[in-house]
Tab-separated table of C-alpha atoms in Angstrom:
chain	number	residue	atom	x	y	z
W	6	UNK	CA	0.088	-0.043	-0.093
W	7	UNK	CA	1.470	3.292	-0.846
W	8	UNK	CA	2.438	6.114	1.796
W	9	UNK	CA	1.901	9.530	1.717
W	10	UNK	CA	5.248	11.574	1.842
W	11	UNK	CA	5.941	13.241	5.134
W	12	UNK	CA	5.649	16.935	4.989
W	13	UNK	CA	9.109	17.294	5.881
W	14	UNK	CA	12.254	15.603	5.326
W	15	UNK	CA	14.441	17.849	7.516
W	16	UNK	CA	15.441	15.309	9.973
W	17	UNK	CA	16.526	12.668	7.393
W	18	UNK	CA	18.569	15.075	5.691
W	19	UNK	CA	20.130	16.425	9.174
W	20	UNK	CA	21.402	12.860	10.116
W	21	UNK	CA	22.613	12.218	6.783
W	22	UNK	CA	25.083	14.861	6.978
W	23	UNK	CA	25.753	14.210	10.792
W	24	UNK	CA	24.737	17.755	11.950
W	25	UNK	CA	23.180	18.363	15.044
W	26	UNK	CA	20.096	20.399	15.355
W	27	UNK	CA	22.187	22.808	17.275
W	28	UNK	CA	25.018	22.758	14.278
W	29	UNK	CA	22.138	23.404	11.899
W	30	UNK	CA	20.551	25.988	13.905
W	31	UNK	CA	24.009	27.884	13.431
W	32	UNK	CA	24.292	27.197	9.947
W	33	UNK	CA	20.770	28.558	8.829
W	34	UNK	CA	20.787	31.423	11.500
W	35	UNK	CA	17.401	29.821	13.272
W	36	UNK	CA	19.005	30.509	16.573
W	37	UNK	CA	18.283	27.445	18.665
W	38	UNK	CA	18.363	23.704	18.629
W	39	UNK	CA	14.674	24.059	19.563
W	40	UNK	CA	13.833	25.956	16.763
W	41	UNK	CA	15.384	23.365	14.072
W	42	UNK	CA	13.317	20.524	16.390
W	43	UNK	CA	10.151	22.313	16.077
W	44	UNK	CA	10.717	22.462	11.997
W	45	UNK	CA	11.564	18.833	11.955
W	46	UNK	CA	8.466	17.790	13.710
W	47	UNK	CA	5.909	20.322	11.907
W	48	UNK	CA	5.251	22.322	14.763
W	49	UNK	CA	6.607	25.127	13.337
W	50	UNK	CA	6.795	26.475	9.518
W	51	UNK	CA	9.932	27.854	8.179
W	52	UNK	CA	9.948	31.258	6.631
W	53	UNK	CA	10.938	31.531	2.808
W	54	UNK	CA	14.605	32.692	3.999
W	55	UNK	CA	14.913	29.508	6.037
W	56	UNK	CA	13.809	27.126	4.031
W	57	UNK	CA	16.369	28.389	1.069
W	58	UNK	CA	18.912	28.286	3.737
W	59	UNK	CA	17.794	24.064	4.244
W	60	UNK	CA	18.366	23.953	0.461
W	61	UNK	CA	21.650	25.663	0.677
W	62	UNK	CA	22.820	23.594	3.283
W	63	UNK	CA	21.108	20.043	2.517
W	64	UNK	CA	21.810	20.972	-1.518
W	65	UNK	CA	18.178	19.401	-2.205
W	66	UNK	CA	15.075	21.522	-3.329
W	67	UNK	CA	12.774	22.862	-0.959
W	68	UNK	CA	10.122	21.114	-2.865
W	69	UNK	CA	11.680	17.584	-2.112
W	70	UNK	CA	12.675	18.689	1.581
W	71	UNK	CA	9.070	19.849	2.436
W	72	UNK	CA	7.562	16.906	-0.270
W	73	UNK	CA	4.657	16.240	1.690
W	74	UNK	CA	3.593	20.006	2.200
W	75	UNK	CA	4.582	20.810	-1.302
W	76	UNK	CA	2.108	18.165	-2.675
W	77	UNK	CA	-0.611	19.713	-0.870
W	78	UNK	CA	0.369	23.065	-1.970
W	79	UNK	CA	0.268	22.050	-5.470
W	80	UNK	CA	-2.989	20.470	-5.382
W	81	UNK	CA	-4.410	23.591	-4.060
W	82	UNK	CA	-3.065	25.600	-6.748
W	83	UNK	CA	-4.032	22.960	-9.047
W	84	UNK	CA	-7.611	23.161	-7.958
W	85	UNK	CA	-7.671	27.032	-8.060
W	86	UNK	CA	-6.334	26.801	-11.339
W	87	UNK	CA	-9.391	24.922	-12.461
W	88	UNK	CA	-11.408	27.354	-11.094
W	89	UNK	CA	-10.029	30.182	-12.872
W	90	UNK	CA	-10.237	28.159	-16.035
W	91	UNK	CA	-14.120	27.927	-15.681
W	92	UNK	CA	-13.907	31.757	-15.245
W	93	UNK	CA	-11.818	32.748	-17.982
W	94	UNK	CA	-13.950	30.390	-20.394
W	95	UNK	CA	-17.246	32.634	-19.666
W	96	UNK	CA	-15.245	35.782	-20.442
W	97	UNK	CA	-14.864	35.161	-23.928
W	98	UNK	CA	-12.312	34.517	-26.510
W	99	UNK	CA	-9.434	36.294	-26.807
W	100	UNK	CA	-5.549	36.137	-27.424
W	101	UNK	CA	-4.752	36.823	-23.832
W	102	UNK	CA	-7.858	34.527	-22.499
W	103	UNK	CA	-6.330	31.913	-25.035
W	104	UNK	CA	-3.012	32.061	-23.605
W	105	UNK	CA	-4.036	32.230	-20.049
W	106	UNK	CA	-6.025	28.988	-20.272
W	107	UNK	CA	-2.921	27.031	-22.017
W	108	UNK	CA	-0.952	28.361	-18.936
W	109	UNK	CA	-3.777	27.547	-16.595
W	110	UNK	CA	-4.129	23.990	-17.776
W	111	UNK	CA	-0.681	23.234	-17.730
W	112	UNK	CA	-0.602	24.077	-13.860
W	113	UNK	CA	-3.788	21.990	-13.553
W	114	UNK	CA	-2.596	19.103	-15.459
W	115	UNK	CA	0.580	19.029	-13.484
W	116	UNK	CA	-1.092	17.871	-10.190
W	117	UNK	CA	-4.098	15.866	-11.857
W	118	UNK	CA	-2.203	12.711	-10.502
W	119	UNK	CA	-2.482	11.883	-7.055
W	120	UNK	CA	0.757	11.635	-5.214
W	121	UNK	CA	1.636	8.021	-4.470
């Protein structure tokens, strides 16, 4: 039975690098090991700068480090793209509407297949 990805794989990446939570906190400028622990447990969401610091530290895209969270966000964007497609269709055909529909269909289709 396939399982859903975790919201965050921070702990796995930290352990692969053999860094302590305190060392990671220092490297990303997070202050304390407790802050890193809260990120790892999903009790606190990192800011964009902090998420990018994790990417720089672990040399792994943010979307992979936070893959479960990314999947949820991607699905939400796809759902809203489908809603906007319906709205744009009712506005009538124009060159800009055609381009917009093409872009929106791409966004909606990217997450049309549920994650395993």
